[in-house]
Amino acid sequence: MISRRSFFTSISALLVGGRALHAATQGSPGGDPEAPADRLSIPEAVQSRPAVVEGDNNGIIQTVEHKLKCTCGCNLDIFTCRTTDFTCTVSPALHRQVVALHENGATPDQIIDAFVTEYGEEILMAPPPEGFNLAGYLVPGLAITAAGTLLAAILMRRQAAAPVPAPVLTGAANVSAEDQARLERALSEVVD
Amino acid sequence: MTLLGEFALWMALLAGLWGAVVGFSGAWRTRPELASSTIRSVYATCAALLVASIALWQGLITHDFNIEYVASYTSRNLPDSYVVTAFWAGQKGSLLFWATVLSVFAALAQALTSRRHKELMPTVAAVTGAVVVFFVATMLFAANPFDRLGFTPADGNGLNPQLQNPGMVIHPPMLYLGYISITIPFAFGIAALLSRRLDSGWIVAIRKWTLLSWLFLSVGITLGMWWAYVELGWGGYWAWDPVENASLLPWLTMTAFLHSVMIQEKRGMLKRWNLGLIFGTFMLSIFGTFITRSGVIASVHSFAQSNVGYFFLAFLVLAGVFGFTLLYTRWPQLEPEAQLESVASREAAFLFNNLIFVGIAFSVLWGTLFPILTEAVRGVKITVGPPFFNRVNVPLGLLLLALTGIGPLIAWRKSSLANLRRQFIFPVLLGLVTASVLFGMGMREGSAVLALGLIGFVAGTILQEFYRGVRARIRMHGESFPVALGLLINRNRRRYGGYLVHAGILIYFAAFVGSSFKITQEATLAPGEFTEIRSPFGHVYRLTHLGVSQYTALNRIVSAATLQVEIDGKAAGIVSSEKRQHVDSFNRKTFEPSTEVGIRSTLREDLYVVYAGSIGGTERANYAVTVNPLVWWLWFGGGVLVLGGLITMWPGGGRTAVRSGLTRTQGATVEPAVEEAVPV
């Protein structure tokens, strides 16, 4: 039977050994004594990122970045790309550019204008509604409105030209209780 | 087996060509044995393509890395389920999958279609044969899945990590099944035109196929949203990407058809329009593949690009010219059998509903292609992203939502003012109350209040329809409420299944509204540190970083970052997000580390956590945390929609009233719910 002393000695040894094992797995492969205690055992399995700073959560910056496209070819806006594609090196750089402009006092519109000047209109997630771009915004609505108007006009004309229909039943008020019961009986026979 | 696979492809090509040539030549009209031969060619093509598919699967499962396709999309340590589904992970396999499934559908169409339509079947066989020939020829001459390498690599490249997700096991096949099954209605439409059997008979023959196709597309799109949400890590599910748009386009025109076909069935109207919708839907499904494969427009689905896109463009033009020219030549024989009598009729409401569906399809197509147009006209590249699509399509979506409620409330042929008043009072009140309550609770986003008010209105129409139908049954038969409800649905599955589909769509809309309130926040946390984020519903999440654990699993090294969650100070479990470094069987890195999001989902909102990376290789972690309202309802809405679709297409369910309007007393108005509770 194991004594109390040997039990606690074993536990202490295990704890010390466990800590040593933990330190070995957390440390760098080379056992760098300068390495941080919370170092990952396989750091290359995770992308390395800069720490989040206050500007990263700024609502104005997020709004601006949603309107600007990342130029890495991903087809996403800067904010979405930098918070989704962690292999992209372009969106973090564009983000820093937005933050810098914002910190220099530029308004959202001025930031967007600066990007358009530097990268062209393609940097915008949606074309500005002016000039030829207006066609992009208006053509669907105009086409639907025109088609709807035409459809309504045709229907009205046909309605006007149609022969006068027989009087319309307007509800239970025009039907006696007896007729209603007969109708329901007849209909129920059809159903069953 | 690859030799057998390639041989089977050639056999499929020859059998398909034979069927197409004989079927289109019309020689079978005078020689019945040729009609049988055309139809047998469908079965022969199907058998050959099944053999080819088995051959490719055999190559995948046995890790025959001498086959270029197997080496490109699998590795020895890829989990078995993904080895099997790698069949459609790449373009060449997708083409074989498409051709095989199409041949199976073509064979089923021949086997299951009523003998009443036997005059159409050789031409149907010819059309499906021609489409199969296109796919097989594309494989044989441009993208052969059985191509061999000059050497045999020790291991394959493995599967793109984003495709190693259960959603991708089922999402692409579902979408493909939707695209592919559209070919059958298209084939019947062409057959009806060629044989000049232009009554509504062919419409009856394709009803189940169109519903099946629509259902597959709906499931495929919803699963695609789910995959994007759980896999891509941006906290959303729909980004108006060109490939997403390409899947939405045929769904929109197909949905328009499913509404307008009722007018043809009941009144013999809109024959030309319906044929146009079927042809357009088929072309849009091919267009979707062209967009996916050609890379003509930048897309997040760039992994699927190649040069075969232009084969699809050529086929698209050919099919379009053939179909619409044929429609034009038969135009005079497609005169409507009745005229619309009133603007206040269900026919008119369906027409406007069709207008909006097709209008939204046009709008999405227009936005998708607008960058190409702008570059051609102005020589300037532009981007058309979510802000554009939301701005243009949200008003149209709201209009469609309103029509979803209005259409079913109006009687066929003509509604009286009293009837309209009676039908609309409850739904309109419910809509107004919903909007007022939300406004009173502090919601000030106009479009959100309007959308939720309209959802209330449409929900009112659905509830009213069910209530009146059940009440009519209880009065007539003395049934209990559950029995009356069950029998009401059972006896008119098409109508009440349709209402369930509408309910599913409403739930989708509610989820879309919820997503406009999402909040994202980033934080860097060392173990033990926490960050807080306030939900749009007002409560506060406290997220404490517990650390990062690393381990190997299957074909990857996993780094799992874990957060302890507290809501307003109360413990609410943990959420883990992972980085996955995929490796091959020699432990070599195959792709960049990918991200697996952690999601804590409730009826109210999702807590969506992304482990963005590590600070200097330590356990200090960067997180992107999103609170995403009402997302759960999107998946639930998908379930309701599928249930409604299944009820609608389930065999039986009472007699469908084809052209019933003509049997009723001229001008009589019957309330829709009562009308459908007792189909006349």
CSV table of C-alpha atoms in Angstrom, one decimal, chain B residues 246-503:
chain,number,residue,atom,x,y,z
B,246,ALA,CA,-25.1,33.1,-61.7
B,247,SER,CA,-26.9,30.5,-59.5
B,248,LEU,CA,-29.6,33.0,-58.5
B,249,LEU,CA,-30.5,33.9,-62.1
B,250,PRO,CA,-32.0,30.6,-63.2
B,251,TRP,CA,-33.7,30.3,-59.8
B,252,LEU,CA,-35.4,33.7,-60.4
B,253,THR,CA,-36.7,32.8,-63.9
B,254,MET,CA,-37.6,29.3,-62.8
B,255,THR,CA,-39.6,30.8,-59.9
B,256,ALA,CA,-41.3,33.2,-62.3
B,257,PHE,CA,-42.2,30.2,-64.5
B,258,LEU,CA,-43.7,28.2,-61.6
B,259,HIS,CA,-46.1,31.1,-61.0
B,260,SER,CA,-46.9,31.9,-64.6
B,261,VAL,CA,-47.4,28.2,-65.6
B,262,MET,CA,-50.5,28.2,-63.4
B,263,ILE,CA,-52.1,30.8,-65.7
B,264,GLN,CA,-51.4,28.6,-68.7
B,265,GLU,CA,-52.8,25.6,-66.9
B,266,LYS,CA,-55.9,27.3,-65.7
B,267,ARG,CA,-56.6,29.8,-68.5
B,268,GLY,CA,-54.5,28.7,-71.5
B,269,MET,CA,-52.6,32.0,-71.5
B,270,LEU,CA,-49.0,33.0,-71.5
B,271,LYS,CA,-47.8,30.1,-73.7
B,272,ARG,CA,-45.1,32.1,-75.4
B,273,TRP,CA,-44.0,33.7,-72.2
B,274,ASN,CA,-43.7,30.3,-70.5
B,275,LEU,CA,-41.7,28.9,-73.3
B,276,GLY,CA,-39.5,31.9,-73.2
B,277,LEU,CA,-39.0,31.5,-69.4
B,278,ILE,CA,-38.0,27.8,-69.8
B,279,PHE,CA,-35.6,28.6,-72.6
B,280,GLY,CA,-34.2,31.6,-70.7
B,281,THR,CA,-33.7,29.5,-67.6
B,282,PHE,CA,-31.9,26.8,-69.5
B,283,MET,CA,-29.6,29.4,-71.0
B,284,LEU,CA,-29.0,31.1,-67.7
B,285,SER,CA,-27.9,27.7,-66.2
B,286,ILE,CA,-25.3,27.4,-69.0
B,287,PHE,CA,-24.4,31.0,-68.5
B,288,GLY,CA,-23.7,30.2,-64.8
B,289,THR,CA,-21.3,27.6,-65.8
B,290,PHE,CA,-19.7,29.9,-68.4
B,291,ILE,CA,-19.2,32.6,-65.6
B,292,THR,CA,-17.8,30.0,-63.2
B,293,ARG,CA,-15.4,28.4,-65.7
B,294,SER,CA,-14.3,31.3,-68.0
B,295,GLY,CA,-12.9,33.7,-65.5
B,296,VAL,CA,-14.4,36.5,-67.7
B,297,ILE,CA,-15.5,38.2,-64.5
B,298,ALA,CA,-13.4,38.3,-61.3
B,299,SER,CA,-14.9,35.9,-58.7
B,300,VAL,CA,-14.0,34.3,-55.4
B,301,HIS,CA,-14.7,31.0,-57.2
B,302,SER,CA,-11.5,31.4,-59.3
B,303,PHE,CA,-10.3,27.9,-58.4
B,304,ALA,CA,-12.7,26.6,-61.1
B,305,GLN,CA,-11.5,28.7,-64.0
B,306,SER,CA,-10.2,27.4,-67.4
B,307,ASN,CA,-10.5,27.8,-71.1
B,308,VAL,CA,-13.6,25.6,-71.5
B,309,GLY,CA,-15.7,28.7,-70.6
B,310,TYR,CA,-15.7,29.7,-74.2
B,311,PHE,CA,-17.1,26.3,-75.2
B,312,PHE,CA,-20.0,27.1,-73.0
B,313,LEU,CA,-20.4,30.6,-74.5
B,314,ALA,CA,-20.6,29.0,-78.0
B,315,PHE,CA,-23.1,26.4,-76.8
B,316,LEU,CA,-25.1,29.2,-75.0
B,317,VAL,CA,-25.4,31.2,-78.2
B,318,LEU,CA,-26.3,28.2,-80.3
B,319,ALA,CA,-29.0,27.0,-77.9
B,320,GLY,CA,-30.4,30.5,-77.6
B,321,VAL,CA,-30.6,31.1,-81.3
B,322,PHE,CA,-32.1,27.7,-81.9
B,323,GLY,CA,-34.6,27.9,-79.1
B,324,PHE,CA,-35.8,31.4,-79.7
B,325,THR,CA,-35.9,31.1,-83.5
B,326,LEU,CA,-38.1,28.0,-83.1
B,327,LEU,CA,-40.3,30.0,-80.7
B,328,TYR,CA,-40.5,32.8,-83.3
B,329,THR,CA,-41.5,30.5,-86.1
B,330,ARG,CA,-44.3,29.0,-84.0
B,331,TRP,CA,-45.5,32.3,-82.6
B,332,PRO,CA,-48.9,32.4,-84.4
B,333,GLN,CA,-49.8,28.9,-83.1
B,334,LEU,CA,-49.2,30.0,-79.5
B,335,GLU,CA,-52.2,32.3,-79.3
B,336,PRO,CA,-53.7,32.5,-75.8
B,337,GLU,CA,-57.0,30.6,-75.4
B,338,ALA,CA,-58.4,33.4,-73.1
B,339,GLN,CA,-57.9,37.0,-72.4
B,340,LEU,CA,-57.2,38.8,-69.1
B,341,GLU,CA,-60.5,40.3,-67.9
B,342,SER,CA,-59.4,42.5,-65.0
B,343,VAL,CA,-56.4,44.2,-63.5
B,344,ALA,CA,-57.8,43.1,-60.2
B,345,SER,CA,-57.3,39.4,-60.8
B,346,ARG,CA,-54.8,36.8,-59.8
B,347,GLU,CA,-53.6,36.4,-63.4
B,348,ALA,CA,-52.7,40.1,-63.4
B,349,ALA,CA,-51.0,39.8,-60.0
B,350,PHE,CA,-49.0,36.8,-61.3
B,351,LEU,CA,-48.0,38.8,-64.4
B,352,PHE,CA,-46.7,41.6,-62.2
B,353,ASN,CA,-45.0,39.1,-60.0
B,354,ASN,CA,-43.4,37.6,-63.1
B,355,LEU,CA,-42.3,41.1,-64.2
B,356,ILE,CA,-40.5,41.6,-60.8
B,357,PHE,CA,-38.9,38.2,-60.9
B,358,VAL,CA,-37.6,38.7,-64.4
B,359,GLY,CA,-36.8,42.3,-63.6
B,360,ILE,CA,-34.6,41.2,-60.6
B,361,ALA,CA,-33.0,38.6,-62.8
B,362,PHE,CA,-32.3,41.3,-65.4
B,363,SER,CA,-31.0,43.6,-62.7
B,364,VAL,CA,-28.6,41.0,-61.3
B,365,LEU,CA,-27.4,40.1,-64.8
B,366,TRP,CA,-27.0,43.7,-65.7
B,367,GLY,CA,-25.0,44.4,-62.5
B,368,THR,CA,-22.9,41.3,-63.1
B,369,LEU,CA,-22.0,42.3,-66.7
B,370,PHE,CA,-21.9,46.1,-66.1
B,371,PRO,CA,-18.1,46.1,-65.5
B,372,ILE,CA,-17.6,44.4,-68.9
B,373,LEU,CA,-19.9,46.9,-70.6
B,374,THR,CA,-18.2,49.9,-68.9
B,375,GLU,CA,-14.8,48.7,-69.9
B,376,ALA,CA,-16.0,48.3,-73.5
B,377,VAL,CA,-17.7,51.7,-73.6
B,378,ARG,CA,-15.5,53.9,-71.4
B,379,GLY,CA,-12.3,51.9,-71.4
B,380,VAL,CA,-12.4,52.1,-67.6
B,381,LYS,CA,-12.4,49.2,-65.2
B,382,ILE,CA,-15.0,49.4,-62.4
B,383,THR,CA,-16.1,47.2,-59.6
B,384,VAL,CA,-19.7,46.3,-59.0
B,385,GLY,CA,-19.9,44.9,-55.5
B,386,PRO,CA,-22.5,44.4,-52.8
B,387,PRO,CA,-23.2,48.2,-52.3
B,388,PHE,CA,-24.4,48.4,-55.9
B,389,PHE,CA,-26.5,45.2,-55.8
B,390,ASN,CA,-28.1,46.2,-52.5
B,391,ARG,CA,-28.9,49.6,-53.7
B,392,VAL,CA,-30.6,48.4,-56.9
B,393,ASN,CA,-32.1,45.1,-55.7
B,394,VAL,CA,-33.4,45.9,-52.2
B,395,PRO,CA,-36.3,48.0,-53.5
B,396,LEU,CA,-37.2,45.3,-56.1
B,397,GLY,CA,-37.0,42.7,-53.4
B,398,LEU,CA,-39.4,44.6,-51.2
B,399,LEU,CA,-41.8,45.0,-54.1
B,400,LEU,CA,-41.6,41.3,-54.7
B,401,LEU,CA,-42.3,40.7,-51.0
B,402,ALA,CA,-45.4,42.8,-51.2
B,403,LEU,CA,-46.6,40.9,-54.3
B,404,THR,CA,-46.0,37.6,-52.5
B,405,GLY,CA,-48.7,38.6,-50.2
B,406,ILE,CA,-51.0,40.3,-52.7
B,407,GLY,CA,-51.1,37.6,-55.4
B,408,PRO,CA,-52.8,34.8,-53.4
B,409,LEU,CA,-55.4,37.1,-52.0
B,410,ILE,CA,-56.9,38.0,-55.3
B,411,ALA,CA,-59.4,35.7,-57.0
B,412,TRP,CA,-58.9,34.3,-60.5
B,413,ARG,CA,-60.4,36.3,-63.3
B,414,LYS,CA,-61.8,39.2,-61.3
B,415,SER,CA,-62.0,40.4,-57.7
B,416,SER,CA,-64.7,42.8,-56.5
B,417,LEU,CA,-63.9,45.7,-54.2
B,418,ALA,CA,-65.7,44.1,-51.3
B,419,ASN,CA,-63.8,40.9,-51.9
B,420,LEU,CA,-60.5,42.8,-51.9
B,421,ARG,CA,-61.4,44.7,-48.7
B,422,ARG,CA,-62.3,41.5,-47.0
B,423,GLN,CA,-59.1,39.7,-48.1
B,424,PHE,CA,-56.7,42.5,-47.2
B,425,ILE,CA,-57.9,43.9,-43.9
B,426,PHE,CA,-56.2,41.4,-41.6
B,427,PRO,CA,-52.9,41.2,-43.4
B,428,VAL,CA,-52.6,44.9,-43.8
B,429,LEU,CA,-53.4,45.4,-40.2
B,430,LEU,CA,-50.8,42.8,-39.2
B,431,GLY,CA,-48.2,44.5,-41.3
B,432,LEU,CA,-48.9,47.9,-39.9
B,433,VAL,CA,-48.9,46.6,-36.3
B,434,THR,CA,-45.6,44.9,-36.9
B,435,ALA,CA,-44.0,48.0,-38.3
B,436,SER,CA,-45.4,50.2,-35.5
B,437,VAL,CA,-44.3,47.9,-32.8
B,438,LEU,CA,-40.7,47.8,-34.2
B,439,PHE,CA,-40.7,51.6,-34.6
B,440,GLY,CA,-42.0,51.9,-31.0
B,441,MET,CA,-39.2,49.7,-29.8
B,442,GLY,CA,-36.7,52.1,-31.3
B,443,MET,CA,-35.9,50.6,-34.7
B,444,ARG,CA,-35.2,53.6,-36.9
B,445,GLU,CA,-33.7,52.0,-40.1
B,446,GLY,CA,-36.4,52.7,-42.6
B,447,SER,CA,-35.8,49.8,-45.0
B,448,ALA,CA,-35.6,47.4,-42.1
B,449,VAL,CA,-38.9,48.6,-40.6
B,450,LEU,CA,-40.5,48.5,-44.1
B,451,ALA,CA,-39.2,45.0,-44.8
B,452,LEU,CA,-40.4,43.6,-41.4
B,453,GLY,CA,-43.8,45.4,-41.9
B,454,LEU,CA,-44.2,43.7,-45.3
B,455,ILE,CA,-43.1,40.4,-43.7
B,456,GLY,CA,-45.9,40.9,-41.2
B,457,PHE,CA,-48.3,41.6,-44.0
B,458,VAL,CA,-47.4,38.5,-46.0
B,459,ALA,CA,-47.4,36.3,-42.9
B,460,GLY,CA,-50.9,37.6,-42.4
B,461,THR,CA,-52.0,36.5,-45.8
B,462,ILE,CA,-50.6,33.0,-45.3
B,463,LEU,CA,-52.1,32.7,-41.8
B,464,GLN,CA,-55.5,33.9,-43.2
B,465,GLU,CA,-55.4,31.4,-46.1
B,466,PHE,CA,-54.7,28.5,-43.7
B,467,TYR,CA,-57.3,29.7,-41.2
B,468,ARG,CA,-60.0,30.1,-43.8
B,469,GLY,CA,-59.3,26.8,-45.4
B,470,VAL,CA,-59.3,25.0,-42.1
B,471,ARG,CA,-62.4,26.8,-41.0
B,472,ALA,CA,-64.2,25.8,-44.2
B,473,ARG,CA,-63.3,22.2,-43.6
B,474,ILE,CA,-64.3,22.3,-40.0
B,475,ARG,CA,-67.7,23.7,-41.0
B,476,MET,CA,-68.3,21.3,-43.8
B,477,HIS,CA,-67.0,18.1,-42.3
B,478,GLY,CA,-66.9,18.8,-38.5
B,479,GLU,CA,-63.2,17.8,-38.4
B,480,SER,CA,-60.9,18.8,-35.5
B,481,PHE,CA,-58.4,21.5,-36.2
B,482,PRO,CA,-55.3,19.3,-36.7
B,483,VAL,CA,-57.3,16.9,-38.9
B,484,ALA,CA,-58.7,19.7,-40.9
B,485,LEU,CA,-55.3,21.3,-41.3
B,486,GLY,CA,-53.7,18.0,-42.4
B,487,LEU,CA,-56.4,17.2,-44.9
B,488,LEU,CA,-56.4,20.8,-46.2
B,489,ILE,CA,-52.8,20.5,-47.1
B,490,ASN,CA,-53.1,16.9,-48.2
B,491,ARG,CA,-56.0,17.6,-50.6
B,492,ASN,CA,-54.3,20.6,-52.2
B,493,ARG,CA,-50.6,20.1,-51.8
B,494,ARG,CA,-49.7,22.4,-54.6
B,495,ARG,CA,-51.4,25.4,-53.1
B,496,TYR,CA,-50.6,24.9,-49.4
B,497,GLY,CA,-47.1,23.6,-50.1
B,498,GLY,CA,-46.7,26.8,-52.1
B,499,TYR,CA,-47.8,28.8,-49.0
B,500,LEU,CA,-45.1,27.0,-47.0
B,501,VAL,CA,-42.6,28.0,-49.6
B,502,HIS,CA,-43.8,31.6,-49.2
B,503,ALA,CA,-43.3,31.2,-45.5
